């Protein structure tokens, strides 16, 4: 019975992709996503969509000579690219499945979050032990015959002004994690956001449209798009450094309850997971993946279709 149900679901999925037409306006608004639902899945036929695939994408076509092209698991991930600040759909971006369709690995995410937490610990706590306290090492009084407890010097931890017994000393809490594993954690986090529909890619830079707008304008923008605190705080990622555009970073700090703005140098795996959604520039997404290494720049940069 389970085998029959799985076959029926796979047949329905195949028929759905055969009817997919990218020229349909409704399809353009929905921005369909080609993802793997089953652990092991057969070839995914996307006949109509394959005809619209732009040349030079680098994605493999396993049956180029046949009348109905069939793309295997290397089928691209389609993402709608929005404009800033109107949030109107502008184009489609074709991303490799290794970047936005990585399988969920909670163990890798956990290792990455622990690695980041250990690296963020300052380790500057310092106390003086009995050997660090200034003073004489002379024994206060004799060992026996006084009727009192035996004692050593005045730097003992049980005396006022003495040292601390086994208190903290400056240390390095950072741990090690392979670079490839850390890069994979970023791809898993982005793929998790993509599958939940919480990854918004922008075509333009995140900046204020004029000098007259500020935190109030940003707050209205967040509320209009349901990005604010009521719907989960949002993470905005830009490729612009804070030194280059300090004004928008300052204005975002004033509405910190709605979201946070970070550049590609400050974003980590925990940031991608703890907020309600991730709003990222298309160039920032490429820069973030390129910074981690492990792939050629040509493999990270997507292929864009014509404007909608």
mmCIF file of N, CA, C and O in Angstrom, residues 87-146:
data_model
loop_
_atom_site.group_PDB
_atom_site.id
_atom_site.type_symbol
_atom_site.label_atom_id
_atom_site.label_comp_id
_atom_site.label_asym_id
_atom_site.label_seq_id
_atom_site.Cartn_x
_atom_site.Cartn_y
_atom_site.Cartn_z
ATOM 1 N N UNK A 87 9.209 46.206 -3.791
ATOM 2 C CA UNK A 87 8.995 44.765 -3.660
ATOM 3 C C UNK A 87 8.155 44.220 -4.806
ATOM 4 O O UNK A 87 7.336 43.305 -4.613
ATOM 5 N N UNK A 88 8.373 44.744 -6.000
ATOM 6 C CA UNK A 88 7.713 44.230 -7.184
ATOM 7 C C UNK A 88 8.600 43.166 -7.831
ATOM 8 O O UNK A 88 9.812 43.331 -7.898
ATOM 9 N N UNK A 89 8.011 42.074 -8.322
ATOM 10 C CA UNK A 89 8.827 41.048 -8.994
ATOM 11 C C UNK A 89 9.410 41.587 -10.300
ATOM 12 O O UNK A 89 8.677 42.116 -11.142
ATOM 13 N N UNK A 90 10.714 41.452 -10.452
ATOM 14 C CA UNK A 90 11.395 42.002 -11.616
ATOM 15 C C UNK A 90 11.859 40.929 -12.601
ATOM 16 O O UNK A 90 11.788 41.106 -13.793
ATOM 17 N N UNK A 91 12.353 39.805 -12.080
ATOM 18 C CA UNK A 91 12.921 38.785 -12.950
ATOM 19 C C UNK A 91 12.974 37.457 -12.209
ATOM 20 O O UNK A 91 12.622 37.383 -11.033
ATOM 21 N N UNK A 92 13.423 36.421 -12.905
ATOM 22 C CA UNK A 92 13.650 35.115 -12.309
ATOM 23 C C UNK A 92 15.151 34.862 -12.231
ATOM 24 O O UNK A 92 15.905 35.219 -13.142
ATOM 25 N N UNK A 93 15.570 34.236 -11.165
ATOM 26 C CA UNK A 93 16.950 33.805 -11.012
ATOM 27 C C UNK A 93 17.012 32.290 -10.939
ATOM 28 O O UNK A 93 16.253 31.663 -10.193
ATOM 29 N N UNK A 94 17.918 31.699 -11.730
ATOM 30 C CA UNK A 94 18.070 30.243 -11.806
ATOM 31 C C UNK A 94 19.302 29.858 -11.007
ATOM 32 O O UNK A 94 20.428 30.108 -11.429
ATOM 33 N N UNK A 95 19.105 29.258 -9.846
ATOM 34 C CA UNK A 95 20.195 28.898 -8.948
ATOM 35 C C UNK A 95 20.430 27.389 -8.994
ATOM 36 O O UNK A 95 19.495 26.615 -9.213
ATOM 37 N N UNK A 96 21.650 27.011 -8.739
ATOM 38 C CA UNK A 96 21.984 25.591 -8.688
ATOM 39 C C UNK A 96 21.373 24.945 -7.447
ATOM 40 O O UNK A 96 21.315 25.569 -6.372
ATOM 41 N N UNK A 97 20.934 23.701 -7.559
ATOM 42 C CA UNK A 97 20.308 23.050 -6.395
ATOM 43 C C UNK A 97 21.288 22.836 -5.247
ATOM 44 O O UNK A 97 20.862 22.689 -4.107
ATOM 45 N N UNK A 98 22.602 22.819 -5.516
ATOM 46 C CA UNK A 98 23.561 22.662 -4.429
ATOM 47 C C UNK A 98 23.564 23.868 -3.492
ATOM 48 O O UNK A 98 23.995 23.758 -2.343
ATOM 49 N N UNK A 99 23.062 25.009 -3.967
ATOM 50 C CA UNK A 99 23.081 26.223 -3.170
ATOM 51 C C UNK A 99 21.791 26.441 -2.402
ATOM 52 O O UNK A 99 21.829 26.845 -1.241
ATOM 53 N N UNK A 100 20.652 26.176 -3.017
ATOM 54 C CA UNK A 100 19.356 26.471 -2.397
ATOM 55 C C UNK A 100 18.479 25.240 -2.237
ATOM 56 O O UNK A 100 17.299 25.378 -1.923
ATOM 57 N N UNK A 101 19.010 24.057 -2.460
ATOM 58 C CA UNK A 101 18.227 22.836 -2.250
ATOM 59 C C UNK A 101 19.066 21.785 -1.537
ATOM 60 O O UNK A 101 18.935 20.594 -1.803
ATOM 61 N N UNK A 102 19.927 22.223 -0.637
ATOM 62 C CA UNK A 102 20.748 21.290 0.128
ATOM 63 C C UNK A 102 19.874 20.546 1.136
ATOM 64 O O UNK A 102 18.993 21.142 1.765
ATOM 65 N N UNK A 103 20.080 19.254 1.317
ATOM 66 C CA UNK A 103 19.260 18.498 2.283
ATOM 67 C C UNK A 103 19.505 18.965 3.707
ATOM 68 O O UNK A 103 20.602 19.422 4.051
ATOM 69 N N UNK A 104 18.479 18.842 4.521
ATOM 70 C CA UNK A 104 18.569 19.282 5.907
ATOM 71 C C UNK A 104 19.535 18.405 6.697
ATOM 72 O O UNK A 104 19.449 17.179 6.665
ATOM 73 N N UNK A 105 20.483 19.030 7.382
ATOM 74 C CA UNK A 105 21.432 18.335 8.256
ATOM 75 C C UNK A 105 21.490 19.115 9.571
ATOM 76 O O UNK A 105 22.226 20.088 9.710
ATOM 77 N N UNK A 106 20.688 18.678 10.530
ATOM 78 C CA UNK A 106 20.648 19.374 11.813
ATOM 79 C C UNK A 106 21.960 19.260 12.562
ATOM 80 O O UNK A 106 22.324 20.165 13.333
ATOM 81 N N UNK A 107 22.695 18.177 12.356
ATOM 82 C CA UNK A 107 23.961 18.016 13.050
ATOM 83 C C UNK A 107 24.982 19.044 12.578
ATOM 84 O O UNK A 107 25.728 19.613 13.381
ATOM 85 N N UNK A 108 24.990 19.333 11.273
ATOM 86 C CA UNK A 108 25.933 20.329 10.749
ATOM 87 C C UNK A 108 25.542 21.726 11.219
ATOM 88 O O UNK A 108 26.404 22.547 11.581
ATOM 89 N N UNK A 109 24.241 22.021 11.238
ATOM 90 C CA UNK A 109 23.800 23.318 11.739
ATOM 91 C C UNK A 109 24.166 23.487 13.211
ATOM 92 O O UNK A 109 24.592 24.570 13.636
ATOM 93 N N UNK A 110 24.006 22.435 13.987
ATOM 94 C CA UNK A 110 24.344 22.513 15.412
ATOM 95 C C UNK A 110 25.834 22.749 15.602
ATOM 96 O O UNK A 110 26.252 23.579 16.432
ATOM 97 N N UNK A 111 26.668 22.063 14.836
ATOM 98 C CA UNK A 111 28.111 22.261 14.952
ATOM 99 C C UNK A 111 28.505 23.685 14.571
ATOM 100 O O UNK A 111 29.391 24.276 15.198
ATOM 101 N N UNK A 112 27.850 24.234 13.549
ATOM 102 C CA UNK A 112 28.180 25.592 13.123
ATOM 103 C C UNK A 112 27.764 26.622 14.170
ATOM 104 O O UNK A 112 28.505 27.574 14.455
ATOM 105 N N UNK A 113 26.579 26.445 14.772
ATOM 106 C CA UNK A 113 26.114 27.391 15.779
ATOM 107 C C UNK A 113 27.004 27.328 17.025
ATOM 108 O O UNK A 113 27.357 28.364 17.612
ATOM 109 N N UNK A 114 27.394 26.146 17.441
ATOM 110 C CA UNK A 114 28.288 26.013 18.597
ATOM 111 C C UNK A 114 29.652 26.618 18.290
ATOM 112 O O UNK A 114 30.267 27.286 19.134
ATOM 113 N N UNK A 115 30.131 26.416 17.069
ATOM 114 C CA UNK A 115 31.412 26.993 16.657
ATOM 115 C C UNK A 115 31.375 28.521 16.709
ATOM 116 O O UNK A 115 32.322 29.165 17.186
ATOM 117 N N UNK A 116 30.275 29.107 16.247
ATOM 118 C CA UNK A 116 30.147 30.564 16.295
ATOM 119 C C UNK A 116 30.013 31.071 17.725
ATOM 120 O O UNK A 116 30.579 32.120 18.071
ATOM 121 N N UNK A 117 29.283 30.339 18.563
ATOM 122 C CA UNK A 117 29.130 30.765 19.957
ATOM 123 C C UNK A 117 30.453 30.693 20.707
ATOM 124 O O UNK A 117 30.778 31.584 21.508
ATOM 125 N N UNK A 118 31.242 29.659 20.453
ATOM 126 C CA UNK A 118 32.547 29.555 21.112
ATOM 127 C C UNK A 118 33.490 30.657 20.657
ATOM 128 O O UNK A 118 34.275 31.189 21.456
ATOM 129 N N UNK A 119 33.418 31.008 19.375
ATOM 130 C CA UNK A 119 34.307 32.062 18.863
ATOM 131 C C UNK A 119 33.916 33.439 19.381
ATOM 132 O O UNK A 119 34.760 34.344 19.437
ATOM 133 N N UNK A 120 32.647 33.628 19.752
ATOM 134 C CA UNK A 120 32.199 34.929 20.242
ATOM 135 C C UNK A 120 32.496 35.146 21.722
ATOM 136 O O UNK A 120 32.357 36.279 22.202
ATOM 137 N N UNK A 121 32.896 34.120 22.447
ATOM 138 C CA UNK A 121 33.210 34.275 23.869
ATOM 139 C C UNK A 121 34.528 35.025 24.023
ATOM 140 O O UNK A 121 35.543 34.675 23.415
ATOM 141 N N UNK A 122 34.533 36.058 24.858
ATOM 142 C CA UNK A 122 35.731 36.875 25.018
ATOM 143 C C UNK A 122 36.813 36.154 25.811
ATOM 144 O O UNK A 122 37.992 36.244 25.492
ATOM 145 N N UNK A 123 36.418 35.473 26.859
ATOM 146 C CA UNK A 123 37.410 34.761 27.673
ATOM 147 C C UNK A 123 38.349 35.686 28.416
ATOM 148 O O UNK A 123 39.527 35.348 28.622
ATOM 149 N N UNK A 124 37.853 36.867 28.818
ATOM 150 C CA UNK A 124 38.715 37.837 29.502
ATOM 151 C C UNK A 124 38.521 37.851 31.013
ATOM 152 O O UNK A 124 39.128 38.685 31.694
ATOM 153 N N UNK A 125 37.671 36.977 31.551
ATOM 154 C CA UNK A 125 37.460 36.934 33.008
ATOM 155 C C UNK A 125 38.764 36.549 33.699
ATOM 156 O O UNK A 125 39.422 35.572 33.330
ATOM 157 N N UNK A 126 39.142 37.339 34.711
ATOM 158 C CA UNK A 126 40.427 37.108 35.379
ATOM 159 C C UNK A 126 40.279 37.353 36.871
ATOM 160 O O UNK A 126 39.654 38.330 37.301
ATOM 161 N N UNK A 127 40.840 36.472 37.668
ATOM 162 C CA UNK A 127 40.886 36.602 39.129
ATOM 163 C C UNK A 127 42.302 36.293 39.606
ATOM 164 O O UNK A 127 43.104 35.702 38.879
ATOM 165 N N UNK A 128 42.577 36.703 40.828
ATOM 166 C CA UNK A 128 43.879 36.447 41.438
ATOM 167 C C UNK A 128 43.797 35.241 42.354
ATOM 168 O O UNK A 128 42.964 35.212 43.273
ATOM 169 N N UNK A 129 44.634 34.265 42.099
ATOM 170 C CA UNK A 129 44.752 33.136 42.996
ATOM 171 C C UNK A 129 45.662 33.527 44.159
ATOM 172 O O UNK A 129 46.236 34.617 44.191
ATOM 173 N N UNK A 130 45.808 32.650 45.101
ATOM 174 C CA UNK A 130 46.587 32.969 46.303
ATOM 175 C C UNK A 130 48.039 33.272 45.970
ATOM 176 O O UNK A 130 48.691 34.066 46.659
ATOM 177 N N UNK A 131 48.542 32.703 44.893
ATOM 178 C CA UNK A 131 49.925 32.958 44.528
ATOM 179 C C UNK A 131 50.085 34.266 43.745
ATOM 180 O O UNK A 131 51.199 34.719 43.514
ATOM 181 N N UNK A 132 48.956 34.860 43.292
ATOM 182 C CA UNK A 132 48.997 36.129 42.586
ATOM 183 C C UNK A 132 48.775 37.330 43.491
ATOM 184 O O UNK A 132 49.022 38.468 43.080
ATOM 185 N N UNK A 133 48.291 37.105 44.710
ATOM 186 C CA UNK A 133 48.032 38.202 45.646
ATOM 187 C C UNK A 133 49.350 38.682 46.248
ATOM 188 O O UNK A 133 50.226 37.872 46.615
ATOM 189 N N UNK A 134 49.503 40.021 46.316
ATOM 190 C CA UNK A 134 50.720 40.584 46.906
ATOM 191 C C UNK A 134 50.677 40.457 48.431
ATOM 192 O O UNK A 134 49.680 40.790 49.070
ATOM 193 N N UNK A 135 51.767 39.974 49.002
ATOM 194 C CA UNK A 135 51.839 39.818 50.444
ATOM 195 C C UNK A 135 52.887 38.798 50.842
ATOM 196 O O UNK A 135 53.514 38.139 49.999
ATOM 197 N N UNK A 136 53.081 38.675 52.148
ATOM 198 C CA UNK A 136 54.100 37.777 52.677
ATOM 199 C C UNK A 136 53.586 36.340 52.708
ATOM 200 O O UNK A 136 52.378 36.091 52.827
ATOM 201 N N UNK A 137 54.524 35.426 52.585
ATOM 202 C CA UNK A 137 54.212 34.001 52.670
ATOM 203 C C UNK A 137 54.444 33.445 54.079
ATOM 204 O O UNK A 137 54.418 32.229 54.263
ATOM 205 N N UNK A 138 54.637 34.348 55.051
ATOM 206 C CA UNK A 138 54.916 33.897 56.425
ATOM 207 C C UNK A 138 53.686 33.245 57.025
ATOM 208 O O UNK A 138 52.562 33.730 56.867
ATOM 209 N N UNK A 139 53.922 32.170 57.762
ATOM 210 C CA UNK A 139 52.835 31.495 58.466
ATOM 211 C C UNK A 139 52.368 32.368 59.609
ATOM 212 O O UNK A 139 53.171 32.910 60.379
ATOM 213 N N UNK A 140 51.033 32.545 59.743
ATOM 214 C CA UNK A 140 50.499 33.509 60.691
ATOM 215 C C UNK A 140 50.813 33.122 62.125
ATOM 216 O O UNK A 140 51.203 33.980 62.939
ATOM 217 N N UNK A 141 50.632 31.901 62.491
ATOM 218 C CA UNK A 141 50.990 31.441 63.830
ATOM 219 C C UNK A 141 51.301 29.961 63.743
ATOM 220 O O UNK A 141 51.144 29.317 62.701
ATOM 221 N N UNK A 142 51.766 29.440 64.868
ATOM 222 C CA UNK A 142 52.246 28.066 64.876
ATOM 223 C C UNK A 142 51.126 27.075 64.577
ATOM 224 O O UNK A 142 49.946 27.356 64.736
ATOM 225 N N UNK A 143 51.570 25.881 64.194
ATOM 226 C CA UNK A 143 50.614 24.874 63.742
ATOM 227 C C UNK A 143 49.791 24.313 64.892
ATOM 228 O O UNK A 143 48.598 24.116 64.764
ATOM 229 N N UNK A 144 50.432 24.098 66.044
ATOM 230 C CA UNK A 144 49.766 23.414 67.168
ATOM 231 C C UNK A 144 49.909 24.234 68.440
ATOM 232 O O UNK A 144 50.757 25.117 68.558
ATOM 233 N N UNK A 145 49.090 23.896 69.413
ATOM 234 C CA UNK A 145 49.198 24.481 70.733
ATOM 235 C C UNK A 145 48.396 25.732 70.960
ATOM 236 O O UNK A 145 48.356 26.240 72.082
ATOM 237 N N UNK A 146 47.712 26.245 69.944
ATOM 238 C CA UNK A 146 46.948 27.479 70.130
ATOM 239 C C UNK A 146 45.462 27.204 70.360
ATOM 240 O O UNK A 146 44.731 28.094 70.779
#
